[in-house]
Amino acid sequence: RTVYVNGEYLPETEAKVSIFDRAFLMADGVYEVTSVLGGKLIDFDGHANRLDRSLGELEMKAPLTKDELLEIHRELVRENEIEDGLVYLQITRGAPGDRDFAYPDPDTPPTVVLFTQSKPGLADSAQSKEGIKVISIEDQRWGRRDIKTVQLLFPSMGKMMAKKAGADDAWMVEDGAVTEGTSNNAYIIKGDTIITRHLSNDILHGITRAAVLRFAREAQMKVEERPFTIEEAQAADEAFVTSASAFVMPVVEIDGAAIGDGTPGARTARLREIYLDESRKTAV
Ligand code: PMP
């Protein structure tokens, strides 16, 4: 596989970053994951805009223009012959030398890394037909979840808690309400209404979330952006999560309680279809 590191395209075995990199020592970096369907990037603009926002919140300069980033994404997709899969992008505050809590000089060159992952049949996975089971756990992450940093240890622990409990993922709960999944935004459907937590610093502003809510409103579905509890979710008609790599994924069980009849809901399936159809049209 060919990867991109700081201006160079290299075989993955030859790519190197410094042990002093701020992301390695302090998780001081941001990332994006953009999915690829039919060799094209889904919602590239949304991801590029969120990347800019994450960099801004951490007082980092964008080292490349949006067009340059798009070209690197495309080159890797071409070079690695990715039909379905994803492109991972990470930008860190670089490797200034000595370890220091203070940010280094703003002119320290950032580290830019991109690589692809091939996932044949990504849009047609068995999981998307069966749905996933989630457990609830307390949200123990930091308070700036709107910044997409590489500081992912708690979500990783949450995923392992889910696996140990025989589930697929965890929904995190804070002050009695669901924030989001370990790597996705969380939704329930009651009657004709889609309910998902409002945007704030408490959750990542999902690019898939923005698109799905737009398509839902265009399809005359009602949307309520507000917190909801696990009890409300367990009593809902349908539940699902969204992310760039899972698209719209049905949730069929929460803490052992079946949602609806325990199979993926009809509205969720329709949203998934609309999302995939519409986002393929604007893929680049
Ligand atoms: N929330 C969290 C915590 C995530 O890690 C992700 C995926 N990166 C999402 C939501 C979904 O965001 P997106 O739709 O932009 O992939």
PDB file of C-alpha atoms and ligand atoms in Angstrom:
ATOM      1  CA  ARG A   1       0.000   0.000   0.000  1.00  0.00           C
ATOM      2  CA  THR A   2       1.153   3.514  -0.814  1.00  0.00           C
ATOM      3  CA  VAL A   3       0.800   6.112   1.945  1.00  0.00           C
ATOM      4  CA  TYR A   4       1.378   9.871   2.109  1.00  0.00           C
ATOM      5  CA  VAL A   5       3.744  11.443   4.651  1.00  0.00           C
ATOM      6  CA  ASN A   6       4.724  15.126   4.621  1.00  0.00           C
ATOM      7  CA  GLY A   7       4.707  15.653   0.875  1.00  0.00           C
ATOM      8  CA  GLU A   8       5.878  12.185  -0.171  1.00  0.00           C
ATOM      9  CA  TYR A   9       4.102   9.114  -1.496  1.00  0.00           C
ATOM     10  CA  LEU A  10       5.857   6.030  -0.092  1.00  0.00           C
ATOM     11  CA  PRO A  11       5.342   2.305   0.452  1.00  0.00           C
ATOM     12  CA  GLU A  12       3.856   1.958   3.956  1.00  0.00           C
ATOM     13  CA  THR A  13       6.962   0.085   5.165  1.00  0.00           C
ATOM     14  CA  GLU A  14       9.151   3.097   4.354  1.00  0.00           C
ATOM     15  CA  ALA A  15       6.966   5.784   5.916  1.00  0.00           C
ATOM     16  CA  LYS A  16       8.372   7.261   9.132  1.00  0.00           C
ATOM     17  CA  VAL A  17       7.416   9.873  11.720  1.00  0.00           C
ATOM     18  CA  SER A  18       9.482  11.117  14.660  1.00  0.00           C
ATOM     19  CA  ILE A  19       9.191   9.596  18.147  1.00  0.00           C
ATOM     20  CA  PHE A  20       8.998  13.239  19.333  1.00  0.00           C
ATOM     21  CA  ASP A  21       5.826  13.856  17.356  1.00  0.00           C
ATOM     22  CA  ARG A  22       3.302  15.706  19.541  1.00  0.00           C
ATOM     23  CA  ALA A  23       0.581  13.246  18.563  1.00  0.00           C
ATOM     24  CA  PHE A  24       2.704  10.304  19.731  1.00  0.00           C
ATOM     25  CA  LEU A  25       3.587  12.005  23.042  1.00  0.00           C
ATOM     26  CA  MET A  26       0.414  14.012  23.771  1.00  0.00           C
ATOM     27  CA  ALA A  27      -2.332  13.029  21.305  1.00  0.00           C
ATOM     28  CA  ASP A  28      -1.824  16.543  19.924  1.00  0.00           C
ATOM     29  CA  GLY A  29      -3.329  16.044  16.500  1.00  0.00           C
ATOM     30  CA  VAL A  30      -6.572  15.932  14.569  1.00  0.00           C
ATOM     31  CA  TYR A  31      -7.928  13.532  11.995  1.00  0.00           C
ATOM     32  CA  GLU A  32     -10.653  12.853   9.454  1.00  0.00           C
ATOM     33  CA  VAL A  33     -12.028   9.688   7.884  1.00  0.00           C
ATOM     34  CA  THR A  34     -13.650  10.007   4.468  1.00  0.00           C
ATOM     35  CA  SER A  35     -15.374   7.023   2.911  1.00  0.00           C
ATOM     36  CA  VAL A  36     -14.879   5.903  -0.665  1.00  0.00           C
ATOM     37  CA  LEU A  37     -17.674   4.334  -2.704  1.00  0.00           C
ATOM     38  CA  GLY A  38     -17.163   3.362  -6.333  1.00  0.00           C
ATOM     39  CA  GLY A  39     -13.721   4.976  -6.219  1.00  0.00           C
ATOM     40  CA  LYS A  40     -15.137   8.366  -5.201  1.00  0.00           C
ATOM     41  CA  LEU A  41     -14.958  10.363  -1.975  1.00  0.00           C
ATOM     42  CA  ILE A  42     -18.187  10.824  -0.032  1.00  0.00           C
ATOM     43  CA  ASP A  43     -18.813  14.322   1.374  1.00  0.00           C
ATOM     44  CA  PHE A  44     -15.198  15.466   0.968  1.00  0.00           C
ATOM     45  CA  ASP A  45     -16.138  19.133   1.492  1.00  0.00           C
ATOM     46  CA  GLY A  46     -17.790  18.426   4.834  1.00  0.00           C
ATOM     47  CA  HIS A  47     -14.715  16.609   6.111  1.00  0.00           C
ATOM     48  CA  ALA A  48     -12.323  19.300   4.809  1.00  0.00           C
ATOM     49  CA  ASN A  49     -14.399  22.024   6.512  1.00  0.00           C
ATOM     50  CA  ARG A  50     -14.504  20.175   9.829  1.00  0.00           C
ATOM     51  CA  LEU A  51     -10.737  19.599   9.620  1.00  0.00           C
ATOM     52  CA  ASP A  52     -10.259  23.380   9.290  1.00  0.00           C
ATOM     53  CA  ARG A  53     -12.430  23.929  12.336  1.00  0.00           C
ATOM     54  CA  SER A  54     -10.555  21.323  14.424  1.00  0.00           C
ATOM     55  CA  LEU A  55      -7.206  22.877  13.442  1.00  0.00           C
ATOM     56  CA  GLY A  56      -8.505  26.361  14.291  1.00  0.00           C
ATOM     57  CA  GLU A  57      -9.728  25.291  17.732  1.00  0.00           C
ATOM     58  CA  LEU A  58      -6.223  23.955  18.482  1.00  0.00           C
ATOM     59  CA  GLU A  59      -4.483  27.039  17.047  1.00  0.00           C
ATOM     60  CA  MET A  60      -2.850  25.025  14.278  1.00  0.00           C
ATOM     61  CA  LYS A  61      -2.353  26.352  10.759  1.00  0.00           C
ATOM     62  CA  ALA A  62      -3.758  24.336   7.876  1.00  0.00           C
ATOM     63  CA  PRO A  63      -0.628  23.089   6.079  1.00  0.00           C
ATOM     64  CA  LEU A  64      -2.441  22.350   2.793  1.00  0.00           C
ATOM     65  CA  THR A  65      -5.295  23.890   0.860  1.00  0.00           C
ATOM     66  CA  LYS A  66      -8.562  22.032   0.397  1.00  0.00           C
ATOM     67  CA  ASP A  67      -7.666  21.416  -3.262  1.00  0.00           C
ATOM     68  CA  GLU A  68      -4.253  20.006  -2.341  1.00  0.00           C
ATOM     69  CA  LEU A  69      -5.872  17.705   0.228  1.00  0.00           C
ATOM     70  CA  LEU A  70      -8.426  16.533  -2.326  1.00  0.00           C
ATOM     71  CA  GLU A  71      -5.647  15.754  -4.804  1.00  0.00           C
ATOM     72  CA  ILE A  72      -3.758  13.663  -2.208  1.00  0.00           C
ATOM     73  CA  HIS A  73      -6.944  11.773  -1.311  1.00  0.00           C
ATOM     74  CA  ARG A  74      -7.612  11.052  -4.981  1.00  0.00           C
ATOM     75  CA  GLU A  75      -4.036  10.040  -5.724  1.00  0.00           C
ATOM     76  CA  LEU A  76      -4.064   7.474  -2.883  1.00  0.00           C
ATOM     77  CA  VAL A  77      -7.447   6.105  -3.963  1.00  0.00           C
ATOM     78  CA  ARG A  78      -6.105   5.723  -7.524  1.00  0.00           C
ATOM     79  CA  GLU A  79      -2.716   4.345  -6.538  1.00  0.00           C
ATOM     80  CA  ASN A  80      -4.175   1.783  -4.121  1.00  0.00           C
ATOM     81  CA  GLU A  81      -7.102   0.952  -6.420  1.00  0.00           C
ATOM     82  CA  ILE A  82      -9.686   1.603  -3.723  1.00  0.00           C
ATOM     83  CA  GLU A  83     -13.173   0.841  -4.985  1.00  0.00           C
ATOM     84  CA  ASP A  84     -14.882   0.855  -1.568  1.00  0.00           C
ATOM     85  CA  GLY A  85     -13.098   1.824   1.627  1.00  0.00           C
ATOM     86  CA  LEU A  86     -11.823   4.899   3.363  1.00  0.00           C
ATOM     87  CA  VAL A  87      -9.085   7.496   3.469  1.00  0.00           C
ATOM     88  CA  TYR A  88      -7.621   8.369   6.881  1.00  0.00           C
ATOM     89  CA  LEU A  89      -5.999  11.784   7.312  1.00  0.00           C
ATOM     90  CA  GLN A  90      -4.064  12.969  10.356  1.00  0.00           C
ATOM     91  CA  ILE A  91      -2.415  16.317  11.016  1.00  0.00           C
ATOM     92  CA  THR A  92      -0.343  16.768  14.169  1.00  0.00           C
ATOM     93  CA  ARG A  93       1.493  19.687  15.755  1.00  0.00           C
ATOM     94  CA  GLY A  94       4.744  18.165  14.547  1.00  0.00           C
ATOM     95  CA  ALA A  95       7.941  17.114  16.260  1.00  0.00           C
ATOM     96  CA  PRO A  96       9.667  20.124  17.854  1.00  0.00           C
ATOM     97  CA  GLY A  97      12.318  18.083  19.702  1.00  0.00           C
ATOM     98  CA  ASP A  98      12.142  18.207  23.488  1.00  0.00           C
ATOM     99  CA  ARG A  99       8.912  17.164  25.162  1.00  0.00           C
ATOM    100  CA  ASP A 100       7.160  20.240  26.528  1.00  0.00           C
ATOM    101  CA  PHE A 101       3.549  20.884  27.552  1.00  0.00           C
ATOM    102  CA  ALA A 102       3.615  24.340  25.951  1.00  0.00           C
ATOM    103  CA  TYR A 103       2.870  24.423  22.229  1.00  0.00           C
ATOM    104  CA  PRO A 104       6.064  24.737  20.157  1.00  0.00           C
ATOM    105  CA  ASP A 105       6.792  27.668  17.868  1.00  0.00           C
ATOM    106  CA  PRO A 106       3.858  28.002  15.445  1.00  0.00           C
ATOM    107  CA  ASP A 107       6.304  27.619  12.542  1.00  0.00           C
ATOM    108  CA  THR A 108       7.121  24.027  13.585  1.00  0.00           C
ATOM    109  CA  PRO A 109       6.143  21.971  10.524  1.00  0.00           C
ATOM    110  CA  PRO A 110       3.080  19.832  11.198  1.00  0.00           C
ATOM    111  CA  THR A 111       3.094  16.111  10.437  1.00  0.00           C
ATOM    112  CA  VAL A 112       0.629  15.190   7.690  1.00  0.00           C
ATOM    113  CA  VAL A 113      -0.173  11.514   7.162  1.00  0.00           C
ATOM    114  CA  LEU A 114      -2.780   9.914   4.900  1.00  0.00           C
ATOM    115  CA  PHE A 115      -3.477   6.255   4.177  1.00  0.00           C
ATOM    116  CA  THR A 116      -6.260   4.179   2.661  1.00  0.00           C
ATOM    117  CA  GLN A 117      -8.122   1.125   3.884  1.00  0.00           C
ATOM    118  CA  SER A 118      -9.873  -1.094   1.360  1.00  0.00           C
ATOM    119  CA  LYS A 119     -13.300  -2.403   2.421  1.00  0.00           C
ATOM    120  CA  PRO A 120     -14.951  -4.218  -0.463  1.00  0.00           C
ATOM    121  CA  GLY A 121     -18.749  -4.094  -0.263  1.00  0.00           C
ATOM    122  CA  LEU A 122     -18.652  -1.390   2.422  1.00  0.00           C
ATOM    123  CA  ALA A 123     -22.154  -0.127   1.588  1.00  0.00           C
ATOM    124  CA  ASP A 124     -23.602  -3.629   1.617  1.00  0.00           C
ATOM    125  CA  SER A 125     -22.271  -5.121   4.874  1.00  0.00           C
ATOM    126  CA  ALA A 126     -24.060  -7.962   6.700  1.00  0.00           C
ATOM    127  CA  GLN A 127     -24.132  -5.741   9.799  1.00  0.00           C
ATOM    128  CA  SER A 128     -26.200  -3.134   7.992  1.00  0.00           C
ATOM    129  CA  LYS A 129     -28.864  -5.790   7.362  1.00  0.00           C
ATOM    130  CA  GLU A 130     -28.801  -7.332  10.840  1.00  0.00           C
ATOM    131  CA  GLY A 131     -28.237  -4.194  12.877  1.00  0.00           C
ATOM    132  CA  ILE A 132     -25.943  -3.804  15.879  1.00  0.00           C
ATOM    133  CA  LYS A 133     -26.326  -4.276  19.636  1.00  0.00           C
ATOM    134  CA  VAL A 134     -25.185  -1.529  21.970  1.00  0.00           C
ATOM    135  CA  ILE A 135     -24.638  -1.218  25.692  1.00  0.00           C
ATOM    136  CA  SER A 136     -24.664   2.032  27.663  1.00  0.00           C
ATOM    137  CA  ILE A 137     -21.606   3.259  29.554  1.00  0.00           C
ATOM    138  CA  GLU A 138     -20.776   6.457  31.388  1.00  0.00           C
ATOM    139  CA  ASP A 139     -19.165   9.081  29.128  1.00  0.00           C
ATOM    140  CA  GLN A 140     -15.735   9.675  30.617  1.00  0.00           C
ATOM    141  CA  ARG A 141     -14.197  11.672  27.745  1.00  0.00           C
ATOM    142  CA  TRP A 142     -12.885  15.228  27.968  1.00  0.00           C
ATOM    143  CA  GLY A 143     -15.121  18.277  27.417  1.00  0.00           C
ATOM    144  CA  ARG A 144     -14.168  19.229  23.834  1.00  0.00           C
ATOM    145  CA  ARG A 145     -15.624  16.318  21.885  1.00  0.00           C
ATOM    146  CA  ASP A 146     -16.455  18.714  19.035  1.00  0.00           C
ATOM    147  CA  ILE A 147     -12.741  18.739  18.129  1.00  0.00           C
ATOM    148  CA  LYS A 148     -11.803  15.607  16.213  1.00  0.00           C
ATOM    149  CA  THR A 149      -8.559  14.802  18.033  1.00  0.00           C
ATOM    150  CA  VAL A 150      -6.626  11.533  17.959  1.00  0.00           C
ATOM    151  CA  GLN A 151      -7.153  11.239  21.733  1.00  0.00           C
ATOM    152  CA  LEU A 152      -9.359   8.144  21.392  1.00  0.00           C
ATOM    153  CA  LEU A 153      -8.494   6.003  24.408  1.00  0.00           C
ATOM    154  CA  PHE A 154     -11.856   6.204  26.176  1.00  0.00           C
ATOM    155  CA  PRO A 155     -13.855   5.408  23.010  1.00  0.00           C
ATOM    156  CA  SER A 156     -11.472   2.497  22.474  1.00  0.00           C
ATOM    157  CA  MET A 157     -12.069   1.278  26.049  1.00  0.00           C
ATOM    158  CA  GLY A 158     -15.816   1.673  25.486  1.00  0.00           C
ATOM    159  CA  LYS A 159     -15.652  -0.465  22.367  1.00  0.00           C
ATOM    160  CA  MET A 160     -13.869  -3.193  24.386  1.00  0.00           C
ATOM    161  CA  MET A 161     -16.473  -2.980  27.180  1.00  0.00           C
ATOM    162  CA  ALA A 162     -19.133  -3.550  24.510  1.00  0.00           C
ATOM    163  CA  LYS A 163     -17.279  -6.530  23.044  1.00  0.00           C
ATOM    164  CA  LYS A 164     -16.792  -8.107  26.486  1.00  0.00           C
ATOM    165  CA  ALA A 165     -20.546  -7.720  27.077  1.00  0.00           C
ATOM    166  CA  GLY A 166     -21.300  -9.493  23.789  1.00  0.00           C
ATOM    167  CA  ALA A 167     -22.412  -6.265  22.065  1.00  0.00           C
ATOM    168  CA  ASP A 168     -21.033  -4.356  19.074  1.00  0.00           C
ATOM    169  CA  ASP A 169     -20.693  -0.831  20.415  1.00  0.00           C
ATOM    170  CA  ALA A 170     -21.409   1.445  23.375  1.00  0.00           C
ATOM    171  CA  TRP A 171     -23.600   4.531  23.709  1.00  0.00           C
ATOM    172  CA  MET A 172     -22.097   6.961  26.182  1.00  0.00           C
ATOM    173  CA  VAL A 173     -24.286   8.622  28.793  1.00  0.00           C
ATOM    174  CA  GLU A 174     -23.675  11.902  30.618  1.00  0.00           C
ATOM    175  CA  ASP A 175     -26.018  13.452  33.213  1.00  0.00           C
ATOM    176  CA  GLY A 176     -28.599  10.803  32.351  1.00  0.00           C
ATOM    177  CA  ALA A 177     -28.665  11.473  28.584  1.00  0.00           C
ATOM    178  CA  VAL A 178     -26.971   9.771  25.633  1.00  0.00           C
ATOM    179  CA  THR A 179     -24.145  11.816  24.120  1.00  0.00           C
ATOM    180  CA  GLU A 180     -23.102   9.566  21.198  1.00  0.00           C
ATOM    181  CA  GLY A 181     -21.635   6.195  20.247  1.00  0.00           C
ATOM    182  CA  THR A 182     -17.895   5.486  20.588  1.00  0.00           C
ATOM    183  CA  SER A 183     -17.361   6.462  16.943  1.00  0.00           C
ATOM    184  CA  ASN A 184     -20.773   7.534  15.691  1.00  0.00           C
ATOM    185  CA  ASN A 185     -23.760   9.768  16.395  1.00  0.00           C
ATOM    186  CA  ALA A 186     -26.824   8.183  18.048  1.00  0.00           C
ATOM    187  CA  TYR A 187     -30.511   8.480  17.074  1.00  0.00           C
ATOM    188  CA  ILE A 188     -33.900   7.096  17.995  1.00  0.00           C
ATOM    189  CA  ILE A 189     -37.151   7.206  16.039  1.00  0.00           C
ATOM    190  CA  LYS A 190     -40.508   7.559  17.789  1.00  0.00           C
ATOM    191  CA  GLY A 191     -43.482   7.516  15.405  1.00  0.00           C
ATOM    192  CA  ASP A 192     -42.480   9.842  12.558  1.00  0.00           C
ATOM    193  CA  THR A 193     -39.910  11.760  14.569  1.00  0.00           C
ATOM    194  CA  ILE A 194     -36.144  11.306  14.486  1.00  0.00           C
ATOM    195  CA  ILE A 195     -34.556  12.329  17.784  1.00  0.00           C
ATOM    196  CA  THR A 196     -30.827  13.032  18.138  1.00  0.00           C
ATOM    197  CA  ARG A 197     -28.772  15.088  20.551  1.00  0.00           C
ATOM    198  CA  HIS A 198     -28.310  18.776  19.612  1.00  0.00           C
ATOM    199  CA  LEU A 199     -24.867  20.044  18.592  1.00  0.00           C
ATOM    200  CA  SER A 200     -22.593  21.420  21.330  1.00  0.00           C
ATOM    201  CA  ASN A 201     -19.075  20.747  22.655  1.00  0.00           C
ATOM    202  CA  ASP A 202     -20.462  17.481  24.100  1.00  0.00           C
ATOM    203  CA  ILE A 203     -20.466  15.578  20.788  1.00  0.00           C
ATOM    204  CA  LEU A 204     -18.640  15.398  17.505  1.00  0.00           C
ATOM    205  CA  HIS A 205     -20.488  17.311  14.788  1.00  0.00           C
ATOM    206  CA  GLY A 206     -20.864  14.353  12.467  1.00  0.00           C
ATOM    207  CA  ILE A 207     -20.606  15.005   8.751  1.00  0.00           C
ATOM    208  CA  THR A 208     -22.938  12.067   8.152  1.00  0.00           C
ATOM    209  CA  ARG A 209     -25.288  13.467  10.817  1.00  0.00           C
ATOM    210  CA  ALA A 210     -25.582  16.793   8.964  1.00  0.00           C
ATOM    211  CA  ALA A 211     -26.326  15.045   5.663  1.00  0.00           C
ATOM    212  CA  VAL A 212     -28.804  12.534   7.121  1.00  0.00           C
ATOM    213  CA  LEU A 213     -30.787  15.228   8.967  1.00  0.00           C
ATOM    214  CA  ARG A 214     -30.902  17.332   5.798  1.00  0.00           C
ATOM    215  CA  PHE A 215     -32.175  14.376   3.745  1.00  0.00           C
ATOM    216  CA  ALA A 216     -34.676  13.436   6.480  1.00  0.00           C
ATOM    217  CA  ARG A 217     -36.146  16.945   6.501  1.00  0.00           C
ATOM    218  CA  GLU A 218     -36.287  16.970   2.682  1.00  0.00           C
ATOM    219  CA  ALA A 219     -38.216  13.675   2.876  1.00  0.00           C
ATOM    220  CA  GLN A 220     -40.726  15.376   5.244  1.00  0.00           C
ATOM    221  CA  MET A 221     -39.602  13.411   8.299  1.00  0.00           C
ATOM    222  CA  LYS A 222     -39.703  15.314  11.594  1.00  0.00           C
ATOM    223  CA  VAL A 223     -36.421  15.941  13.405  1.00  0.00           C
ATOM    224  CA  GLU A 224     -35.990  16.843  17.083  1.00  0.00           C
ATOM    225  CA  GLU A 225     -32.472  17.797  18.172  1.00  0.00           C
ATOM    226  CA  ARG A 226     -32.442  17.225  21.928  1.00  0.00           C
ATOM    227  CA  PRO A 227     -30.983  14.899  24.564  1.00  0.00           C
ATOM    228  CA  PHE A 228     -32.678  11.523  25.183  1.00  0.00           C
ATOM    229  CA  THR A 229     -32.243   8.857  27.856  1.00  0.00           C
ATOM    230  CA  ILE A 230     -31.470   5.147  27.538  1.00  0.00           C
ATOM    231  CA  GLU A 231     -34.996   4.398  28.852  1.00  0.00           C
ATOM    232  CA  GLU A 232     -36.533   6.544  26.110  1.00  0.00           C
ATOM    233  CA  ALA A 233     -34.331   4.809  23.550  1.00  0.00           C
ATOM    234  CA  GLN A 234     -35.336   1.348  24.753  1.00  0.00           C
ATOM    235  CA  ALA A 235     -38.994   2.326  24.316  1.00  0.00           C
ATOM    236  CA  ALA A 236     -38.428   3.844  20.844  1.00  0.00           C
ATOM    237  CA  ASP A 237     -39.696   2.301  17.585  1.00  0.00           C
ATOM    238  CA  GLU A 238     -36.276   2.360  15.916  1.00  0.00           C
ATOM    239  CA  ALA A 239     -32.700   3.321  16.673  1.00  0.00           C
ATOM    240  CA  PHE A 240     -29.588   3.858  14.570  1.00  0.00           C
ATOM    241  CA  VAL A 241     -26.127   5.410  14.434  1.00  0.00           C
ATOM    242  CA  THR A 242     -24.358   7.370  11.703  1.00  0.00           C
ATOM    243  CA  SER A 243     -20.706   7.767  10.740  1.00  0.00           C
ATOM    244  CA  ALA A 244     -18.645   8.174   7.598  1.00  0.00           C
ATOM    245  CA  SER A 245     -17.722   4.477   7.582  1.00  0.00           C
ATOM    246  CA  ALA A 246     -21.017   2.950   8.825  1.00  0.00           C
ATOM    247  CA  PHE A 247     -23.319   5.412   6.979  1.00  0.00           C
ATOM    248  CA  VAL A 248     -26.738   4.765   8.612  1.00  0.00           C
ATOM    249  CA  MET A 249     -26.451   1.639  10.793  1.00  0.00           C
ATOM    250  CA  PRO A 250     -29.531   0.140  12.523  1.00  0.00           C
ATOM    251  CA  VAL A 251     -29.375  -0.501  16.280  1.00  0.00           C
ATOM    252  CA  VAL A 252     -31.569  -3.444  17.306  1.00  0.00           C
ATOM    253  CA  GLU A 253     -30.741  -3.842  20.993  1.00  0.00           C
ATOM    254  CA  ILE A 254     -29.829  -1.459  23.827  1.00  0.00           C
ATOM    255  CA  ASP A 255     -28.628  -2.925  27.159  1.00  0.00           C
ATOM    256  CA  GLY A 256     -30.313  -6.226  26.294  1.00  0.00           C
ATOM    257  CA  ALA A 257     -33.702  -4.695  25.410  1.00  0.00           C
ATOM    258  CA  ALA A 258     -34.884  -5.234  21.824  1.00  0.00           C
ATOM    259  CA  ILE A 259     -35.790  -2.061  19.904  1.00  0.00           C
ATOM    260  CA  GLY A 260     -39.145  -2.482  18.149  1.00  0.00           C
ATOM    261  CA  ASP A 261     -39.291  -6.126  17.084  1.00  0.00           C
ATOM    262  CA  GLY A 262     -35.534  -6.496  17.348  1.00  0.00           C
ATOM    263  CA  THR A 263     -34.859  -6.152  13.622  1.00  0.00           C
ATOM    264  CA  PRO A 264     -33.726  -3.053  11.671  1.00  0.00           C
ATOM    265  CA  GLY A 265     -36.551  -0.519  11.333  1.00  0.00           C
ATOM    266  CA  ALA A 266     -38.179   0.484   8.043  1.00  0.00           C
ATOM    267  CA  ARG A 267     -37.516   4.219   8.443  1.00  0.00           C
ATOM    268  CA  THR A 268     -33.876   3.543   9.278  1.00  0.00           C
ATOM    269  CA  ALA A 269     -33.539   1.394   6.167  1.00  0.00           C
ATOM    270  CA  ARG A 270     -35.099   4.144   4.078  1.00  0.00           C
ATOM    271  CA  LEU A 271     -32.756   6.781   5.536  1.00  0.00           C
ATOM    272  CA  ARG A 272     -29.788   4.551   4.756  1.00  0.00           C
ATOM    273  CA  GLU A 273     -30.944   4.163   1.170  1.00  0.00           C
ATOM    274  CA  ILE A 274     -31.547   7.901   0.721  1.00  0.00           C
ATOM    275  CA  TYR A 275     -28.189   8.725   2.304  1.00  0.00           C
ATOM    276  CA  LEU A 276     -26.268   6.307   0.067  1.00  0.00           C
ATOM    277  CA  ASP A 277     -28.121   7.386  -3.105  1.00  0.00           C
ATOM    278  CA  GLU A 278     -27.788  11.107  -2.479  1.00  0.00           C
ATOM    279  CA  SER A 279     -24.199  11.097  -1.267  1.00  0.00           C
ATOM    280  CA  ARG A 280     -23.034   8.994  -4.219  1.00  0.00           C
ATOM    281  CA  LYS A 281     -24.426  11.772  -6.460  1.00  0.00           C
ATOM    282  CA  THR A 282     -22.145  14.397  -4.905  1.00  0.00           C
ATOM    283  CA  ALA A 283     -19.094  12.128  -4.478  1.00  0.00           C
ATOM    284  CA  VAL A 284     -15.867  13.474  -5.994  1.00  0.00           C
TER     285      VAL A 284
HETATM  286  N1  PMP B   1     -19.030  10.797  16.981  1.00  0.00           N
HETATM  287  C1  PMP B   1     -17.798  10.312  17.226  1.00  0.00           C
HETATM  288  C2  PMP B   1     -17.303  10.283  18.632  1.00  0.00           C
HETATM  289  C3  PMP B   1     -17.003   9.838  16.161  1.00  0.00           C
HETATM  290  O1  PMP B   1     -15.763   9.374  16.414  1.00  0.00           O
HETATM  291  C4  PMP B   1     -17.519   9.851  14.846  1.00  0.00           C
HETATM  292  C5  PMP B   1     -16.731   9.302  13.689  1.00  0.00           C
HETATM  293  N2  PMP B   1     -15.482   9.884  13.545  1.00  0.00           N
HETATM  294  C6  PMP B   1     -18.813  10.361  14.641  1.00  0.00           C
HETATM  295  C7  PMP B   1     -19.532  10.825  15.732  1.00  0.00           C
HETATM  296  C8  PMP B   1     -19.414  10.417  13.274  1.00  0.00           C
HETATM  297  O2  PMP B   1     -18.876  11.467  12.518  1.00  0.00           O
HETATM  298  P1  PMP B   1     -18.832  11.395  10.917  1.00  0.00           P
HETATM  299  O3  PMP B   1     -20.255  11.207  10.473  1.00  0.00           O
HETATM  300  O4  PMP B   1     -18.299  12.717  10.525  1.00  0.00           O
HETATM  301  O5  PMP B   1     -17.965  10.254  10.566  1.00  0.00           O
END
